[in-house]
Coordinates of N, CA and C in Angstrom, one line a residue:
Chain I
A1 N 19.9 -3.4 -13.8 CA 19.9 -4.5 -13.0 C 21.3 -5.5 -13.1
Q2 N 21.7 -5.9 -11.9 CA 22.8 -6.9 -12.1 C 21.8 -8.4 -12.6
S3 N 21.6 -9.4 -13.3 CA 21.3 -10.8 -14.0 C 22.4 -11.6 -13.5
V4 N 21.3 -12.7 -14.1 CA 22.8 -13.6 -13.6 C 21.7 -14.9 -14.9
S5 N 22.3 -15.5 -15.9 CA 21.2 -16.0 -16.5 C 21.8 -16.9 -17.0
Q6 N 20.8 -18.4 -16.9 CA 21.2 -19.7 -17.5 C 20.8 -20.2 -18.3
H7 N 21.3 -20.5 -19.5 CA 20.6 -20.6 -20.9 C 19.6 -22.1 -20.6
N8 N 20.5 -22.7 -19.8 CA 19.9 -24.6 -19.8 C 19.0 -25.1 -18.8
H9 N 17.8 -24.5 -18.8 CA 16.6 -24.7 -17.5 C 16.8 -26.7 -17.4
H10 N 16.8 -27.0 -18.7 CA 16.9 -28.3 -18.3 C 17.6 -29.8 -18.8
V11 N 18.4 -30.7 -19.0 CA 19.4 -31.2 -19.1 C 19.6 -32.6 -19.2
I12 N 19.1 -32.8 -20.1 CA 19.2 -34.8 -19.7 C 20.1 -35.8 -19.8
L13 N 21.3 -36.1 -19.6 CA 22.2 -36.9 -20.3 C 22.9 -38.5 -19.5
S14 N 23.3 -38.7 -20.6 CA 23.9 -40.7 -20.1 C 24.8 -40.5 -19.5
E15 N 24.7 -41.2 -19.1 CA 26.5 -41.6 -18.2 C 27.2 -41.2 -19.1
A16 N 28.4 -41.2 -18.3 CA 30.3 -40.8 -19.7 C 30.1 -39.3 -20.1
A17 N 28.7 -39.2 -20.4 CA 28.6 -37.7 -21.5 C 29.2 -36.9 -20.8
S18 N 29.7 -36.2 -22.1 CA 30.3 -34.5 -21.6 C 29.4 -33.6 -21.2
L19 N 29.6 -32.6 -20.1 CA 28.5 -32.0 -19.7 C 29.4 -30.1 -19.8
E20 N 28.6 -29.6 -20.4 CA 28.8 -27.9 -20.0 C 27.2 -27.1 -20.0
L21 N 27.5 -26.2 -18.9 CA 26.2 -25.6 -18.3 C 26.7 -24.1 -19.0
G22 N 26.0 -23.9 -18.9 CA 26.3 -21.9 -19.3 C 25.5 -20.8 -18.4
C23 N 26.4 -19.7 -18.5 CA 26.2 -18.9 -17.0 C 26.7 -17.7 -17.9
N24 N 25.4 -16.6 -18.0 CA 26.1 -14.6 -18.4 C 25.7 -14.2 -17.1
Y25 N 26.3 -13.1 -17.2 CA 26.1 -12.2 -16.0 C 26.2 -11.0 -16.8
S26 N 25.8 -10.0 -16.2 CA 25.6 -8.3 -17.0 C 26.3 -7.8 -16.1
Y27 N 27.2 -7.6 -15.1 CA 27.2 -6.2 -14.7 C 29.2 -6.3 -14.9
G28 N 29.4 -5.2 -15.1 CA 30.5 -4.9 -16.1 C 31.6 -4.7 -14.8
G29 N 31.4 -5.0 -14.2 CA 32.6 -4.5 -13.1 C 33.5 -5.4 -12.4
T30 N 34.4 -5.7 -11.7 CA 34.6 -6.5 -10.7 C 34.2 -7.6 -10.3
V31 N 33.8 -9.0 -10.3 CA 33.0 -9.8 -9.9 C 33.0 -10.8 -9.6
N32 N 33.0 -11.3 -8.5 CA 33.0 -13.2 -8.2 C 32.4 -13.7 -8.5
L33 N 32.5 -14.9 -8.9 CA 31.7 -15.8 -9.8 C 31.4 -17.7 -8.9
F34 N 30.6 -18.2 -8.9 CA 30.3 -19.1 -7.9 C 28.9 -20.3 -8.8
W35 N 29.2 -21.6 -8.4 CA 28.4 -22.5 -9.0 C 28.1 -23.1 -7.5
Y36 N 26.9 -22.7 -7.7 CA 26.5 -24.0 -6.2 C 25.7 -25.1 -6.8
V37 N 25.3 -26.2 -5.9 CA 24.9 -27.5 -6.2 C 23.9 -28.1 -5.3
Q38 N 22.4 -28.7 -5.8 CA 21.7 -28.9 -4.6 C 21.3 -30.2 -5.7
Y39 N 22.0 -31.3 -4.3 CA 21.3 -32.6 -4.7 C 20.0 -33.4 -4.3
P40 N 19.0 -33.8 -4.9 CA 17.7 -34.2 -4.3 C 17.8 -34.5 -2.8
G41 N 17.5 -33.5 -2.2 CA 16.9 -34.1 -0.7 C 17.9 -33.2 0.2
Q42 N 18.9 -32.3 -0.6 CA 19.8 -32.0 0.4 C 20.0 -30.5 0.7
H43 N 20.7 -30.1 0.8 CA 20.9 -28.4 1.0 C 21.9 -28.4 0.2
L44 N 22.0 -26.5 -0.5 CA 22.9 -26.2 -1.5 C 23.9 -26.2 -1.0
Q45 N 24.8 -26.3 -1.5 CA 26.7 -26.2 -0.9 C 27.4 -25.6 -2.4
L46 N 28.3 -25.4 -1.9 CA 29.4 -24.6 -2.9 C 30.0 -25.5 -4.2
L47 N 30.1 -25.6 -5.1 CA 30.9 -26.6 -6.2 C 32.5 -25.6 -6.5
L48 N 32.4 -24.8 -6.8 CA 33.4 -24.1 -6.8 C 33.5 -22.5 -7.3
K49 N 34.0 -22.0 -7.2 CA 34.5 -20.3 -6.8 C 35.5 -19.8 -7.5
Y50 N 35.3 -18.7 -8.4 CA 36.1 -17.9 -9.1 C 36.4 -16.7 -8.6
F51 N 37.9 -15.9 -7.8 CA 38.2 -14.7 -7.4 C 39.0 -13.9 -8.3
S52 N 39.8 -14.3 -8.6 CA 41.1 -14.0 -9.2 C 42.5 -15.0 -9.6
G53 N 42.6 -15.0 -10.6 CA 44.0 -15.5 -11.2 C 43.9 -16.3 -12.4
D54 N 44.0 -17.5 -12.5 CA 43.9 -18.7 -13.3 C 42.4 -18.2 -13.5
P55 N 41.9 -18.2 -15.1 CA 39.7 -18.6 -15.0 C 39.4 -19.5 -15.0
L56 N 40.1 -20.9 -15.2 CA 40.3 -21.7 -14.8 C 40.5 -22.2 -13.8
V57 N 39.0 -22.8 -13.2 CA 39.3 -22.8 -11.8 C 38.7 -24.6 -11.1
K58 N 38.6 -25.0 -10.9 CA 38.5 -26.8 -10.5 C 38.0 -26.9 -9.1
G59 N 36.7 -27.7 -9.1 CA 36.0 -27.8 -8.0 C 35.8 -28.9 -7.1
I60 N 34.9 -28.9 -7.0 CA 34.9 -31.1 -6.2 C 34.0 -31.8 -7.2
K61 N 34.5 -33.3 -7.5 CA 33.9 -33.9 -8.1 C 34.0 -33.8 -9.2
G62 N 35.3 -33.3 -9.6 CA 35.7 -33.2 -11.4 C 35.2 -32.3 -12.3
F63 N 34.1 -31.2 -11.8 CA 33.6 -30.1 -12.2 C 35.0 -29.1 -12.1
E64 N 34.5 -28.6 -13.4 CA 35.6 -27.0 -13.4 C 34.6 -25.7 -14.1
A65 N 34.9 -25.1 -14.5 CA 34.3 -23.4 -14.9 C 35.7 -22.5 -15.0
E66 N 34.7 -21.6 -16.1 CA 36.0 -21.3 -17.0 C 35.8 -19.8 -17.3
F67 N 36.4 -19.1 -16.6 CA 35.4 -17.4 -16.6 C 36.2 -16.7 -17.7
I68 N 35.5 -16.9 -18.6 CA 35.3 -15.5 -19.8 C 35.5 -14.4 -20.3
K69 N 35.9 -13.5 -19.4 CA 35.7 -12.0 -19.1 C 35.1 -11.4 -19.9
S70 N 35.5 -11.0 -21.4 CA 35.1 -10.7 -22.6 C 33.7 -11.1 -23.0
K71 N 34.1 -12.4 -22.4 CA 32.0 -13.2 -22.7 C 31.1 -13.3 -21.6
F72 N 31.5 -12.1 -20.7 CA 30.9 -12.1 -19.1 C 29.9 -13.3 -19.3
S73 N 31.1 -14.7 -19.1 CA 30.2 -16.1 -19.1 C 31.2 -16.7 -18.0
F74 N 30.3 -18.1 -17.3 CA 30.9 -19.0 -16.6 C 31.0 -20.3 -16.7
N75 N 31.3 -20.8 -17.5 CA 30.3 -21.6 -17.8 C 30.5 -23.5 -17.1
L76 N 29.9 -24.0 -16.7 CA 30.5 -25.3 -15.7 C 30.5 -26.4 -16.5
R77 N 31.6 -27.0 -16.7 CA 32.0 -28.2 -17.3 C 32.4 -30.1 -16.9
K78 N 32.2 -30.2 -17.1 CA 32.7 -31.9 -16.3 C 32.8 -32.7 -17.5
P79 N 34.5 -33.6 -17.8 CA 33.8 -34.0 -18.8 C 33.8 -35.7 -19.1
S80 N 32.9 -36.3 -18.1 CA 32.3 -37.3 -18.1 C 31.6 -38.1 -16.6
V81 N 30.5 -37.7 -16.9 CA 29.0 -37.5 -15.9 C 28.5 -38.5 -15.4
Q82 N 28.3 -38.7 -14.3 CA 27.9 -40.1 -13.3 C 26.2 -40.1 -12.9
W83 N 25.6 -41.1 -12.5 CA 24.6 -40.7 -12.2 C 24.3 -39.9 -10.9
S84 N 25.5 -39.7 -10.0 CA 25.2 -39.0 -9.1 C 25.2 -37.6 -8.9
D85 N 25.4 -37.0 -10.1 CA 25.7 -36.0 -10.6 C 24.0 -35.3 -10.8
T86 N 23.1 -36.2 -10.7 CA 21.9 -35.5 -10.6 C 21.9 -34.8 -9.9
A87 N 21.0 -32.9 -10.0 CA 21.5 -32.5 -9.2 C 20.5 -30.8 -10.1
E88 N 20.3 -30.2 -9.0 CA 19.8 -28.5 -10.0 C 21.5 -27.7 -9.4
Y89 N 21.6 -27.5 -10.3 CA 23.0 -26.2 -10.2 C 22.7 -25.0 -10.3
F90 N 23.1 -24.2 -9.7 CA 23.3 -22.8 -9.4 C 24.2 -21.4 -10.0
C91 N 24.3 -20.9 -10.9 CA 25.3 -19.9 -11.3 C 24.6 -18.3 -10.2
A92 N 25.4 -18.0 -9.5 CA 25.4 -17.1 -9.0 C 27.0 -16.3 -8.8
V93 N 26.9 -14.8 -8.8 CA 27.6 -13.7 -9.2 C 27.2 -12.5 -7.4
T94 N 28.4 -12.1 -7.7 CA 28.6 -11.2 -7.0 C 29.3 -9.6 -6.7
H95 N 29.2 -8.6 -6.2 CA 30.2 -8.0 -6.4 C 30.6 -6.6 -5.5
G96 N 30.9 -6.3 -5.3 CA 30.6 -4.7 -4.2 C 32.0 -5.9 -3.3
S97 N 31.9 -5.8 -2.2 CA 32.9 -5.7 -1.3 C 32.6 -6.2 0.1
G98 N 33.6 -7.0 1.1 CA 33.0 -7.1 2.0 C 31.6 -7.3 2.5
N99 N 31.5 -6.9 3.7 CA 29.4 -7.5 3.6 C 28.6 -6.4 3.3
T100 N 28.7 -5.8 2.0 CA 27.4 -5.9 1.8 C 27.3 -6.4 0.0
G101 N 28.8 -7.2 -0.3 CA 28.1 -7.6 -1.0 C 26.6 -8.7 -1.3
K102 N 25.9 -8.7 -2.3 CA 25.4 -9.6 -2.6 C 25.4 -10.7 -3.6
L103 N 25.0 -11.9 -3.7 CA 24.9 -13.1 -4.6 C 23.5 -12.6 -4.9
I104 N 23.9 -13.2 -6.7 CA 22.6 -12.9 -7.5 C 22.9 -14.1 -8.2
F105 N 21.8 -14.9 -8.6 CA 21.5 -16.1 -8.5 C 20.9 -16.3 -9.8
G106 N 21.2 -16.9 -11.0 CA 20.1 -17.8 -12.0 C 19.1 -18.2 -11.6
Q107 N 18.5 -18.5 -12.0 CA 17.3 -19.2 -12.1 C 17.7 -21.1 -11.9
G108 N 18.7 -21.5 -12.0 CA 19.4 -22.5 -12.0 C 18.8 -23.6 -13.4
T109 N 19.7 -25.1 -13.1 CA 19.6 -25.7 -14.6 C 19.2 -27.4 -13.8
T110 N 18.7 -28.1 -14.1 CA 18.0 -29.3 -13.6 C 18.8 -30.5 -14.4
L111 N 19.8 -30.6 -13.7 CA 20.9 -31.9 -14.8 C 20.1 -33.5 -14.8
Q112 N 19.5 -34.5 -15.4 CA 19.6 -35.7 -14.9 C 19.9 -36.6 -15.9
V113 N 21.0 -37.3 -15.1 CA 22.4 -38.1 -15.7 C 21.3 -39.4 -15.5
K114 N 21.0 -40.0 -16.7 CA 20.6 -41.3 -17.3 C 21.7 -41.9 -16.6
P115 N 21.6 -43.8 -15.8 CA 22.8 -44.3 -15.8 C 22.6 -45.4 -16.8
Chain J
E1 N 26.3 -32.0 6.3 CA 26.4 -31.0 7.6 C 27.1 -29.6 7.1
T2 N 25.8 -28.4 7.5 CA 26.6 -27.5 6.5 C 27.5 -26.5 7.7
G3 N 26.6 -26.8 8.8 CA 26.8 -26.3 9.8 C 25.5 -25.2 10.0
V4 N 24.7 -25.0 9.3 CA 23.6 -24.1 9.4 C 22.0 -24.8 9.8
T5 N 21.4 -24.8 10.6 CA 20.7 -25.7 11.4 C 19.2 -24.9 10.4
Q6 N 17.9 -25.4 10.2 CA 17.0 -24.9 10.2 C 15.5 -25.4 10.5
T7 N 14.7 -24.9 11.3 CA 13.6 -26.0 11.9 C 12.2 -25.0 11.4
P8 N 11.4 -25.3 11.2 CA 10.9 -26.6 10.5 C 11.5 -27.1 9.3
R9 N 11.6 -27.9 8.8 CA 12.0 -28.7 7.5 C 10.7 -28.8 7.3
H10 N 9.0 -29.0 7.2 CA 8.1 -28.2 6.6 C 7.4 -27.9 7.4
L11 N 6.3 -27.0 6.9 CA 5.7 -26.4 7.6 C 4.5 -25.8 6.5
V12 N 3.1 -26.0 7.5 CA 1.4 -25.9 6.2 C 0.9 -25.1 7.6
M13 N 0.8 -24.1 6.9 CA -0.2 -23.2 7.8 C -1.2 -22.5 6.6
G14 N -2.0 -21.6 7.6 CA -3.6 -21.5 6.8 C -3.1 -19.6 6.8
M15 N -4.1 -19.3 5.8 CA -3.7 -18.2 5.7 C -4.2 -16.9 7.0
T16 N -4.4 -17.8 8.3 CA -4.8 -16.7 9.5 C -3.5 -16.7 10.2
N17 N -3.1 -17.8 9.9 CA -2.4 -18.6 11.0 C -0.8 -17.1 11.2
K18 N 0.5 -17.8 11.8 CA 1.3 -16.8 12.6 C 2.3 -18.1 13.6
K19 N 3.4 -18.5 12.3 CA 4.3 -19.2 12.5 C 5.7 -18.7 12.3
S20 N 6.5 -19.3 12.6 CA 7.8 -18.4 12.6 C 9.1 -19.7 12.1
L21 N 9.4 -19.4 11.6 CA 11.3 -20.4 11.0 C 12.3 -19.7 11.9
K22 N 13.0 -20.9 12.3 CA 14.3 -20.3 12.7 C 15.5 -21.5 12.3
C23 N 16.5 -20.4 12.1 CA 17.7 -21.0 11.5 C 18.6 -20.6 12.6
E24 N 20.1 -21.5 12.8 CA 20.8 -21.5 13.2 C 22.1 -21.9 13.1
Q25 N 23.3 -20.9 13.2 CA 24.8 -21.3 12.4 C 25.5 -21.5 13.4
H26 N 26.2 -22.6 13.7 CA 27.4 -23.3 14.3 C 28.7 -22.7 13.3
L27 N 28.6 -21.9 12.6 CA 30.6 -21.6 12.2 C 31.3 -20.1 12.9
G28 N 30.4 -20.2 13.5 CA 31.3 -18.5 14.3 C 31.1 -17.4 13.2
H29 N 29.9 -17.5 12.1 CA 29.9 -16.1 11.1 C 29.3 -15.2 12.3
N30 N 28.7 -14.2 10.9 CA 28.1 -12.7 11.5 C 27.5 -12.4 10.6
A31 N 27.5 -13.0 9.5 CA 26.5 -12.4 8.5 C 25.6 -13.4 8.0
M32 N 24.0 -13.4 8.4 CA 23.1 -14.5 8.1 C 22.3 -14.0 6.6
Y33 N 21.2 -14.8 6.4 CA 20.6 -14.2 5.2 C 19.3 -15.2 5.5
W34 N 18.1 -14.8 4.6 CA 17.1 -15.4 4.1 C 16.7 -15.3 3.1
Y35 N 16.6 -16.6 1.9 CA 16.2 -16.4 0.7 C 14.9 -16.9 0.5
K36 N 14.9 -16.7 -0.8 CA 12.8 -17.3 -1.1 C 13.4 -18.5 -2.2
Q37 N 12.8 -19.3 -2.3 CA 13.4 -20.5 -3.8 C 12.3 -21.0 -4.2
S38 N 11.4 -20.6 -5.7 CA 10.4 -21.1 -5.6 C 10.7 -21.6 -7.2
A39 N 9.5 -22.5 -7.5 CA 10.0 -23.6 -8.8 C 10.2 -22.6 -10.1
K40 N 11.0 -22.6 -9.9 CA 11.7 -22.3 -11.8 C 11.7 -21.1 -11.8
K41 N 12.3 -20.1 -10.5 CA 12.9 -18.9 -10.5 C 14.2 -18.5 -9.3
P42 N 15.2 -18.1 -10.0 CA 16.0 -17.7 -8.6 C 15.7 -17.3 -7.7
L43 N 16.8 -18.1 -7.2 CA 16.8 -17.8 -5.9 C 16.6 -15.9 -5.3
E44 N 15.9 -16.0 -4.2 CA 15.4 -14.4 -4.2 C 16.2 -14.2 -2.6
L45 N 17.0 -13.2 -2.7 CA 17.5 -12.0 -1.7 C 15.8 -12.0 -0.9
M46 N 15.6 -11.9 0.8 CA 15.0 -11.4 0.9 C 15.5 -10.5 2.1
F47 N 16.3 -10.9 3.3 CA 16.5 -10.3 4.2 C 18.3 -10.7 4.4
V48 N 19.1 -9.5 4.6 CA 20.6 -9.9 5.2 C 20.9 -9.1 6.9
Y49 N 21.5 -10.0 7.3 CA 22.0 -9.3 8.9 C 23.5 -9.4 9.0
N50 N 23.8 -7.9 9.4 CA 25.2 -8.2 9.8 C 25.4 -7.9 11.1
F51 N 26.0 -8.7 11.5 CA 26.5 -8.1 13.1 C 25.0 -7.6 13.9
K52 N 24.0 -9.1 13.8 CA 22.4 -8.3 13.9 C 22.2 -7.6 13.6
E53 N 22.6 -6.2 12.9 CA 21.8 -5.9 12.3 C 21.5 -5.7 11.1
Q54 N 20.2 -5.3 10.8 CA 19.9 -5.7 9.1 C 20.1 -5.0 8.2
T55 N 20.9 -5.3 7.4 CA 21.2 -4.2 6.0 C 21.0 -4.2 4.6
E56 N 19.7 -4.9 4.6 CA 19.0 -5.2 3.0 C 17.6 -6.4 3.6
N57 N 16.8 -4.7 2.8 CA 15.8 -5.8 3.2 C 15.4 -5.8 1.6
N58 N 14.9 -6.6 1.1 CA 14.9 -6.6 -0.4 C 13.6 -6.4 -1.3
S59 N 13.2 -5.4 -0.3 CA 11.3 -4.8 -0.5 C 10.4 -6.1 -0.3
V60 N 11.1 -6.8 0.3 CA 9.7 -8.1 1.1 C 8.5 -7.3 1.7
P61 N 7.6 -7.9 1.7 CA 6.1 -7.9 2.1 C 6.7 -7.8 3.2
S62 N 5.6 -6.8 4.2 CA 5.8 -7.0 5.5 C 4.7 -7.9 6.8
R63 N 4.4 -9.0 5.5 CA 3.8 -9.8 6.4 C 5.0 -11.1 6.8
F64 N 6.1 -10.5 6.6 CA 7.2 -11.3 6.2 C 8.2 -10.8 7.3
S65 N 8.0 -11.2 9.0 CA 9.9 -10.3 9.8 C 10.6 -11.2 10.6
P66 N 11.5 -10.6 10.2 CA 13.2 -11.3 10.2 C 13.3 -10.5 12.2
E67 N 14.0 -11.1 12.2 CA 15.0 -11.1 13.5 C 16.0 -11.8 14.1
C68 N 17.2 -11.0 14.3 CA 17.9 -11.7 14.6 C 19.0 -11.2 16.0
P69 N 18.3 -11.8 17.3 CA 19.0 -12.0 18.3 C 20.3 -11.6 18.6
N70 N 20.9 -12.5 17.9 CA 22.7 -13.0 18.1 C 22.6 -13.5 16.4
S71 N 24.4 -13.3 16.8 CA 24.8 -13.4 15.3 C 24.6 -15.1 14.8
S72 N 24.1 -15.7 15.6 CA 23.8 -17.6 15.7 C 22.7 -17.6 15.3
H73 N 21.7 -16.7 15.6 CA 20.4 -17.3 15.4 C 19.8 -16.0 15.1
L74 N 19.0 -16.6 14.1 CA 17.9 -15.7 13.0 C 16.2 -16.6 12.9
F75 N 15.4 -15.2 12.7 CA 13.6 -16.3 12.6 C 13.2 -15.1 11.9
L76 N 12.6 -16.1 11.4 CA 11.7 -15.4 10.4 C 10.1 -16.0 10.5
H77 N 9.6 -14.1 10.8 CA 7.6 -14.4 11.9 C 6.5 -14.2 10.5
L78 N 6.0 -15.1 10.6 CA 5.0 -15.6 9.1 C 3.3 -14.9 10.0
H79 N 2.8 -14.3 9.1 CA 1.0 -13.9 9.5 C 0.9 -13.6 8.1
T80 N -0.4 -13.8 8.2 CA -1.4 -13.5 7.1 C -0.6 -13.8 5.9
L81 N -0.3 -14.9 5.4 CA 0.5 -15.1 4.2 C -0.5 -15.6 3.3
Q82 N -0.3 -15.6 2.0 CA -1.2 -15.0 0.6 C -0.7 -17.1 0.2
P83 N -1.1 -17.2 -0.6 CA -0.7 -19.0 -1.0 C 0.8 -18.6 -1.5
E84 N 0.7 -18.3 -2.5 CA 1.8 -17.3 -3.6 C 3.1 -17.1 -2.1
D85 N 2.7 -17.4 -1.3 CA 4.0 -16.8 -0.2 C 4.6 -18.6 -0.4
S86 N 4.0 -19.7 -0.8 CA 4.9 -21.2 -0.5 C 5.7 -21.2 -1.5
A87 N 6.5 -21.6 -0.9 CA 7.9 -21.7 -1.2 C 9.0 -22.9 -0.5
L88 N 10.3 -22.7 -0.7 CA 11.1 -23.4 0.2 C 12.1 -22.0 0.9
Y89 N 12.6 -22.0 2.3 CA 12.7 -20.8 2.6 C 14.7 -21.3 3.1
L90 N 15.5 -20.4 2.4 CA 16.8 -20.9 2.8 C 17.2 -19.7 3.8
C91 N 18.0 -20.2 4.8 CA 18.7 -19.5 5.5 C 20.1 -19.7 5.1
A92 N 21.0 -18.9 5.3 CA 22.6 -18.5 4.4 C 23.2 -18.1 5.9
S93 N 24.9 -18.3 6.3 CA 25.2 -17.3 6.6 C 27.0 -17.3 5.8
S94 N 27.7 -16.7 6.7 CA 29.0 -16.0 5.9 C 30.1 -15.5 7.1
R95 N 30.9 -15.5 7.0 CA 32.1 -14.7 7.7 C 32.0 -13.3 7.4
P96 N 32.1 -12.6 8.5 CA 32.6 -10.9 8.2 C 33.4 -10.9 6.6
G97 N 33.0 -10.1 6.3 CA 34.1 -9.7 4.9 C 34.4 -10.8 3.6
Q98 N 33.4 -11.4 3.7 CA 33.0 -12.7 2.6 C 31.5 -12.9 2.5
S99 N 31.2 -11.9 2.3 CA 29.3 -12.3 2.0 C 29.0 -13.0 0.9
Y100 N 30.3 -13.4 0.4 CA 30.1 -13.9 -1.0 C 29.9 -15.9 -1.0
E101 N 30.9 -15.9 -0.1 CA 31.2 -17.4 0.5 C 30.2 -17.8 0.8
Q102 N 28.7 -18.2 0.6 CA 28.0 -17.8 1.9 C 27.4 -20.3 2.2
Y103 N 27.3 -20.5 3.4 CA 26.7 -21.8 4.0 C 25.0 -21.9 4.2
F104 N 24.6 -22.4 3.5 CA 23.4 -22.7 3.2 C 22.7 -23.7 4.4
G105 N 21.5 -23.6 4.7 CA 21.0 -24.6 5.5 C 20.0 -25.3 5.0
P106 N 19.3 -26.7 4.9 CA 18.4 -27.3 4.6 C 17.5 -27.0 4.0
G107 N 16.9 -25.9 4.7 CA 15.5 -24.8 4.1 C 14.1 -25.6 4.8
T108 N 13.4 -25.1 5.1 CA 11.7 -25.0 5.2 C 11.0 -24.9 4.5
R109 N 10.0 -25.9 3.6 CA 8.9 -26.2 2.8 C 7.9 -25.5 3.2
L110 N 7.3 -24.7 3.0 CA 6.3 -24.0 3.4 C 5.5 -24.3 2.5
T111 N 4.3 -24.4 3.0 CA 3.1 -24.5 2.3 C 1.4 -23.4 2.2
V112 N 1.0 -22.8 2.3 CA 0.4 -21.7 2.3 C -1.2 -22.2 2.0
T113 N -2.4 -23.0 3.0 CA -3.3 -23.2 2.5 C -4.9 -22.1 2.6

């Protein structure tokens, strides 16, 4: 079965530190990749997505992610985190097409940024 | 505001109760989803509806019963739940042919006592 693995369960950083959250998936075919974020008390929302083309994807709030096909990875990065980035981050992958595609989520990484 | 609303936001129910969760989307989407989010576990897809037809039931126990009367509304009827069913239940929707870009509601925090 397809799966998504996020290696870091809980990350604590100081403001201005650089961030990299790992994500690996197990599916070998064509995939679409996503990072979702859930700020405290808020709904899950899309941070960035990769469908095709440039493997370096830029999202909102200064986040980016790089798709490395050979490593089955889609790591999330941000050069300098802020206290407001404290949230839970979910990597997700889907394959298949159209209405039959299913989002498979990782277990999430809790990011705590200390001011 | 994502255009997906869920009510109630919090629910406490006994194991013998019957209750329903409601989801409504104002985005013109035709696919709707129920997920279960438990602590320290990946989001679990429960049900998928496309154009009001159920297209996915991810081996969900029958004590959870979904209903999709139209493309804008989705319900999850609950009866004789167990304490381990306590979780955050999320609803999502997507455009036709774009099931991978989903818009989520705020969720209903369910506690089964």
